[in-house]
Structures are given as C-alpha cells and as structure tokens.
Short mmCIF file of C-alpha atoms in Angstrom, two decimals:
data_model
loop_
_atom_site.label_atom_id
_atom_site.label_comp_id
_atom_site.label_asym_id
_atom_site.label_seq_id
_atom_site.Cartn_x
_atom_site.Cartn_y
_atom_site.Cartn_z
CA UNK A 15 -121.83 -38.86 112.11
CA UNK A 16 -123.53 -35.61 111.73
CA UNK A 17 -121.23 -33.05 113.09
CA UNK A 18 -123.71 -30.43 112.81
CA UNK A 19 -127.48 -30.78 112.85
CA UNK A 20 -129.65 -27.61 111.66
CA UNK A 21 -133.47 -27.36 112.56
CA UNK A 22 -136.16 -26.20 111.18
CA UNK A 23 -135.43 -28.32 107.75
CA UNK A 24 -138.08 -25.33 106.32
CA UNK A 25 -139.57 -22.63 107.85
CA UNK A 26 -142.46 -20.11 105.69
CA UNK A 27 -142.27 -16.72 107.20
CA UNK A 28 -144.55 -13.70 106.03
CA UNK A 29 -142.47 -10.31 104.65
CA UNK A 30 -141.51 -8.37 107.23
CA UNK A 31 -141.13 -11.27 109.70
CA UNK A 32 -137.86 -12.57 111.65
CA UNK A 33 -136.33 -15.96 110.25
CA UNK A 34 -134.77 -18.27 112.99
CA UNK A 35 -132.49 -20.82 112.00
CA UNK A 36 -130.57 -23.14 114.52
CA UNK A 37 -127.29 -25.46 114.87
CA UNK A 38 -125.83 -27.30 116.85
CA UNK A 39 -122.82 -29.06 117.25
CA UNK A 40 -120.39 -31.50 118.45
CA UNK A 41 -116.76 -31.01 117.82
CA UNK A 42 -115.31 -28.34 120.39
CA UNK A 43 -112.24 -27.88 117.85
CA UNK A 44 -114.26 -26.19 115.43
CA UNK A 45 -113.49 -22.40 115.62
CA UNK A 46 -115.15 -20.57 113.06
CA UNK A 47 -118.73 -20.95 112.45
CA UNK A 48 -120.14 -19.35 108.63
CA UNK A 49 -123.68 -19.44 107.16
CA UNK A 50 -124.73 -19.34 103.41
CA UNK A 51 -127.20 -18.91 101.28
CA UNK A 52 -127.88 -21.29 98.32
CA UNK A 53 -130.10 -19.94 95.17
CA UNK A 54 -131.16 -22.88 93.19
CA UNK A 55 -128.74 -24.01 90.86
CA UNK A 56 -126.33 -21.86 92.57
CA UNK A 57 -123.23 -22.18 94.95
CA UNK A 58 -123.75 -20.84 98.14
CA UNK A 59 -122.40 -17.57 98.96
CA UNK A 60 -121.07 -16.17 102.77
CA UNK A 61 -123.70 -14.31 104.23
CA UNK A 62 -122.31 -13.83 107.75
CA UNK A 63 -119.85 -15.85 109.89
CA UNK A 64 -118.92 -15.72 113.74
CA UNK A 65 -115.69 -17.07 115.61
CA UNK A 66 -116.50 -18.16 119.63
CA UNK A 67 -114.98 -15.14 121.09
CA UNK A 68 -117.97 -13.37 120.64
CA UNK A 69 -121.41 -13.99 121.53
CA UNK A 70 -123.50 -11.83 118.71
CA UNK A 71 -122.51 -10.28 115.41
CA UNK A 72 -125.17 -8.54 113.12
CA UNK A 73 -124.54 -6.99 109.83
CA UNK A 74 -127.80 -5.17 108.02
CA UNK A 75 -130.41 -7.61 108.57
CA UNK A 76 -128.53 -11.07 109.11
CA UNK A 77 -127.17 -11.72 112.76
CA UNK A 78 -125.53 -14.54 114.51
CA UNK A 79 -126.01 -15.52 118.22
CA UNK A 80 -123.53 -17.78 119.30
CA UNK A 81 -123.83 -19.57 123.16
CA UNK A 82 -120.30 -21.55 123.42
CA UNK A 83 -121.40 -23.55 126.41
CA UNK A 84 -124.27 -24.95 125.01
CA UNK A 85 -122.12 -25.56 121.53
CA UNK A 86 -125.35 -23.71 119.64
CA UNK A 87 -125.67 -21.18 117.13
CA UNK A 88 -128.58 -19.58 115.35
CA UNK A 89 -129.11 -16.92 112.17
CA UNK A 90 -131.81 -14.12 112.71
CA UNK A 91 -133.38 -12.35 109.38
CA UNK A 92 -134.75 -9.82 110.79
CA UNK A 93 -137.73 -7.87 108.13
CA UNK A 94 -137.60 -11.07 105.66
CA UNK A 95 -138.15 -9.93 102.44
CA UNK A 96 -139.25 -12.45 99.48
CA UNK A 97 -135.85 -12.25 97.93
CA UNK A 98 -134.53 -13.93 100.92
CA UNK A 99 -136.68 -17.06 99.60
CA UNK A 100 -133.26 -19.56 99.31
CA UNK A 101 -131.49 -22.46 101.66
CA UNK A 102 -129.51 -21.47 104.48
CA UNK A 103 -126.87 -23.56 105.81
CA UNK A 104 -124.56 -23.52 108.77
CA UNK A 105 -121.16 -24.55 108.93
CA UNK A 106 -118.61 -24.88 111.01
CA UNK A 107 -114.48 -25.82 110.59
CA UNK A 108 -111.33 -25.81 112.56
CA UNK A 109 -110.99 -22.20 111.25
CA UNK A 110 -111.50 -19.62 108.03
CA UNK A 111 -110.14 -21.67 105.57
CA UNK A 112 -110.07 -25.11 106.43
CA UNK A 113 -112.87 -27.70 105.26
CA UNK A 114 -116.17 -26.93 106.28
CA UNK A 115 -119.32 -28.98 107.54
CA UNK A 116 -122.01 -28.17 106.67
CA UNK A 117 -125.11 -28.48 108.70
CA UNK A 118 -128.45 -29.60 106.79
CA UNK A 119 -129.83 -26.69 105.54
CA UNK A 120 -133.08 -24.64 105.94
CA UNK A 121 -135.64 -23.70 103.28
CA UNK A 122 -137.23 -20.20 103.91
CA UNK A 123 -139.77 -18.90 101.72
CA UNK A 124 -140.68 -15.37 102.46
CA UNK A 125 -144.48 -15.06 101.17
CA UNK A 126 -145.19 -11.41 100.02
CA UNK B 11 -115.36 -10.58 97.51
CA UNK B 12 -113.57 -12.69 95.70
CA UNK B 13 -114.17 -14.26 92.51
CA UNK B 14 -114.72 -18.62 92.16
CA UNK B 15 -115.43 -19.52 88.46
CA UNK B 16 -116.85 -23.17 87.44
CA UNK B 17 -116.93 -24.41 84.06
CA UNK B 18 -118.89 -26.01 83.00
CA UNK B 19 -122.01 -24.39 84.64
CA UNK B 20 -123.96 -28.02 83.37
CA UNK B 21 -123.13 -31.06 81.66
CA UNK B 22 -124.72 -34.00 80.12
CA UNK B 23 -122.32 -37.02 79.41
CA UNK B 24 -123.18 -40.85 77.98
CA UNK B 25 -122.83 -43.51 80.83
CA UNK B 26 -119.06 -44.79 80.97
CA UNK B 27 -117.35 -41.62 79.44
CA UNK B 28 -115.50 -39.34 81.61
CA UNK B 29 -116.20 -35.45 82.22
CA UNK B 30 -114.10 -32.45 83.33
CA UNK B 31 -115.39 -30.20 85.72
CA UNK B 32 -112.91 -26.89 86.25
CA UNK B 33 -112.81 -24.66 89.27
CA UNK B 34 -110.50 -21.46 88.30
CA UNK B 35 -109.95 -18.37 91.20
CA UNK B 36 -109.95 -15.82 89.43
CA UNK B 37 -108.36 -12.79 91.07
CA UNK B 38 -106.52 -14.41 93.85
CA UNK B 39 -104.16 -17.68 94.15
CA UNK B 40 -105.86 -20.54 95.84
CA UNK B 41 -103.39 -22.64 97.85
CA UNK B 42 -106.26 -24.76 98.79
CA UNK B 43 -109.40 -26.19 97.01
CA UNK B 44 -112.53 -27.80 98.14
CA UNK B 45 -115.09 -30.41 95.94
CA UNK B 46 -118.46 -30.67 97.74
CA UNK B 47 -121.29 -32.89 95.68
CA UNK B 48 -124.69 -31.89 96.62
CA UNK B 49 -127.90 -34.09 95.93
CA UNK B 50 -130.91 -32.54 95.43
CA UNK B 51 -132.42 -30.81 98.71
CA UNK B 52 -129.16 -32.47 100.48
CA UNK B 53 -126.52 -30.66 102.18
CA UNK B 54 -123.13 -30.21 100.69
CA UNK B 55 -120.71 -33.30 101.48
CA UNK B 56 -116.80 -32.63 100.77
CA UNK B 57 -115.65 -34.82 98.73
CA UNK B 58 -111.96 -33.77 99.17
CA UNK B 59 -109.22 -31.57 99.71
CA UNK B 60 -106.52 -30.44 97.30
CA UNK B 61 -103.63 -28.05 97.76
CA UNK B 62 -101.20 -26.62 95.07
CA UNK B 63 -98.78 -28.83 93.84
CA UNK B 64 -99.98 -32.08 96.16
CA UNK B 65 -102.05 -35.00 96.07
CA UNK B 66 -105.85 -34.50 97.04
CA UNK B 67 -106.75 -35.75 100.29
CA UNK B 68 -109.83 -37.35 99.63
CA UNK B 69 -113.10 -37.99 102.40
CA UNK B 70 -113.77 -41.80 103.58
CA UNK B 71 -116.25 -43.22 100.94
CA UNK B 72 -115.15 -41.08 98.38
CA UNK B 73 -113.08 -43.30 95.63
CA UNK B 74 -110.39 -41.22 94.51
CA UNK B 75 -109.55 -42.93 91.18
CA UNK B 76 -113.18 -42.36 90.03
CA UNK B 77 -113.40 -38.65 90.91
CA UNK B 78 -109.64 -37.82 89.78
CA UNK B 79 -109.05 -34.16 91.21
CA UNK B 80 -105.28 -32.32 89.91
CA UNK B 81 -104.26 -28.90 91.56
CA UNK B 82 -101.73 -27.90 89.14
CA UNK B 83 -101.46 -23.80 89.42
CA UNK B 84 -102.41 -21.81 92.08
CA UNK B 85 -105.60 -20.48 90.42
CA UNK B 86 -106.94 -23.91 88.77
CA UNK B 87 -108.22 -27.07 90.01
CA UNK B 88 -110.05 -29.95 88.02
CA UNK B 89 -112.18 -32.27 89.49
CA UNK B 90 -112.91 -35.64 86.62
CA UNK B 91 -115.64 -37.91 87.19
CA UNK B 92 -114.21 -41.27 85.54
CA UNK B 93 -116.43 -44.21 83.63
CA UNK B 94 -119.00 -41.94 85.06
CA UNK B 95 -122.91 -43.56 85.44
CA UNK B 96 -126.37 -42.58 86.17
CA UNK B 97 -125.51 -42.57 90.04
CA UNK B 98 -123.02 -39.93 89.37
CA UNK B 99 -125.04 -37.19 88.43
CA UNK B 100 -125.37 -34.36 91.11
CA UNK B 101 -124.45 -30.96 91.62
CA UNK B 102 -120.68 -30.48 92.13
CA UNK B 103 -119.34 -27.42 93.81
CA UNK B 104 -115.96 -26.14 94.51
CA UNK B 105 -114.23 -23.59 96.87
CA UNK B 106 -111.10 -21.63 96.98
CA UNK B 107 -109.21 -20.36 99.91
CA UNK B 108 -106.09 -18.10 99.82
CA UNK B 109 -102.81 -18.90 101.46
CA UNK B 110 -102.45 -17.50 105.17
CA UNK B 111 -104.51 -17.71 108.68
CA UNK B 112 -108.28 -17.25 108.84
CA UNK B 113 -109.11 -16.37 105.03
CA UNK B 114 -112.64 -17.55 104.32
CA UNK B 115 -113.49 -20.08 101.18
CA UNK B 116 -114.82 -18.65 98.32
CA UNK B 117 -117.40 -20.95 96.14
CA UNK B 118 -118.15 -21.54 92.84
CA UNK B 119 -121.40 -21.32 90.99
CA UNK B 120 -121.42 -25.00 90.58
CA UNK B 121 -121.63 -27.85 87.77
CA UNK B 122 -124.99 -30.17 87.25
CA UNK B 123 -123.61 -33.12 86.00
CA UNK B 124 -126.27 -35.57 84.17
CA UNK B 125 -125.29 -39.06 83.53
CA UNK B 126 -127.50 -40.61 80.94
#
C-alpha cells in the first residue's frame, strides 16, 4: 500500500521557472511531513519540512503548502536554477524522528 | 546539520559471501537508526528500524537473518547483507536520529552494493 503517492514522476522546467511537486496521502497519524533532495549516488538531504499546524512555510527559494483537509502537500522552487537538476521526494512519519515514507520521487531537470 | 557517515561509499562482493555496510553519526549519539534500500530510479523502502542496545525491528518482506543489522554504541550501526547474490545489489542508505521529541533524521551518503 502506497502511503504516499507523489506526481509528476518528472517534470523539465526552464531556469528561472517555478517547480511544482505534489503528495498526497493517506494515514491521518502522520504529523510531520519533510522533502529531500537526492544527487545521484547520493543520500538525500532535508531541504524543507512542514508539521500540519501550519498551512505554508518558505525558506529562500523552497516552500511547502500544506491543505490538511484534503491530506495534500506540494514543494514550490521558485527561480529553478540548473543546480537544482536532482530527485525530490516527499515524506511523511508519525513525527521528526520516527520512520519515514517516502513518496515516489520527482525528477527535475532545470535546462539552462 | 548534522553529520551521517557510510562506509563503504561502494562495494563489489562474489555471490554467496557476506558484506558490511557501516553507518557511524558522527557528532551526535543516535538512539535510533534507519536502513532504506533504494533501486535504481525507485523510492527509498525502509528496510528496518534499530535502536541502541535492542533488536532491529525489521519491515514485512524484509528477512532479517539475511540483512543482519547490530546497534551496538550510540554512534554506530552495521547493516550485513548475508550469502549475498546478484538480486542483492542496490543502493543502501542509512539515517540517524537523536534521542528526544521531534529531532529530524539525518542520512548517510549511501553504499552501492554490487553482487557479482
């Protein structure tokens, strides 16, 4: 069962362009809600995360809209740049901390 | 933030031997540990869960004396792929959390594991 299903699988965006990722999910426990960005051959890193007390957080050019009722979520880049080419995942868990999953991921290539 | 370090970053290993894959924090104490396994272009499915001092708790599907995971000190947990074969290979990855509420998981950089 796919707790959390991320669309667009890929998405090619020109520099200077927003990025919109989406998730969804099902479990109403989960309570923190975290994307990352994966280089190749790399582990992902935190790029931003959101708990459901809040409906928007931004920091620089990365910001998270959360809508509780609808149990969505989606990441914004806002002026993509080329170095943002990686996969971006959602994730969700019971809260910082606990065992995360993950939603499919998104490929993004920024094209100068 | 903090610091997650994997060794070894790759490995190649003969069908049927075993390999060591080590996830160290290194400048906090990890109470609890994560092992994903990522295929390629796949998402990243936990494998299990291991705290300090206890036995891992290890996802449905995921045979625990085949991936043999030990979370001896609070800044070192080792994840060993038994009698490992071709179907094995994949990208492991590890977290790290620290003790206390709401502290986010830290990841490693990663191990690509090739069975041949």
């Amino acid at each position: 069962q796919q707790q959390v299903k991320q669309s667009p699988q890929s998405l090619i965006v020109q520099k200077g362009g927003i990025s919109i990722i989406n998730c969804a999910y099902e479990n109403t426990a989960f309570d923190y809600f975290p994307w990352y960005q994966q280089f190749p051959g790399k582990g992902p890193a935190l790029l931003i995360a959101i708990r459901p007390d809040v409906s928007e957080k931004k920091e620089g050019r990365f910001t998270i809209s959360f809508n509780k009722s609808a149990k969505q979520f989606s990441l914004h880049i806002m002026d993509s740049q080329p170095g943002d080419s990686a996969t971006y995942f959602c994730a969700a868990s019971g809260a910082a901390g606990n065992k995360l999953t993950f939603g499919g991921g998104t490929r993004v290539l920024v094209k100068p | 933030g903090a610091v997650v370090s994997q060794h070894p970053s790759w490995v190649i290993c003969k069908s049927g031997t075993s390999v060591k894959i080590e996830c160290r924090s290194l400048d906090f104490q990890a109470t609890t540990m994560f092992w994903y396994r990522q295929f390629p272009k796949q998402s990243l499915m936990l494998m299990a869960t291991s705290n300090e001092g206890s036995k891992a708790t290890y996802e449905q599907g995921v045979e625990k004396d085949k991936f043999l995971i030990n979370h001896a000190s609070l800044t070192l947990s080792t994840l060993t792929v038994t009698s490992a074969h071709p179907e094995d290979s994949s990208f492991y990855i590890c977290s790290a959390t620290a003790a206390g509420p709401n502290t986010e998981a830290f990841f490693g950089q990663g191990t690509r594991l090739t069975v041949v």
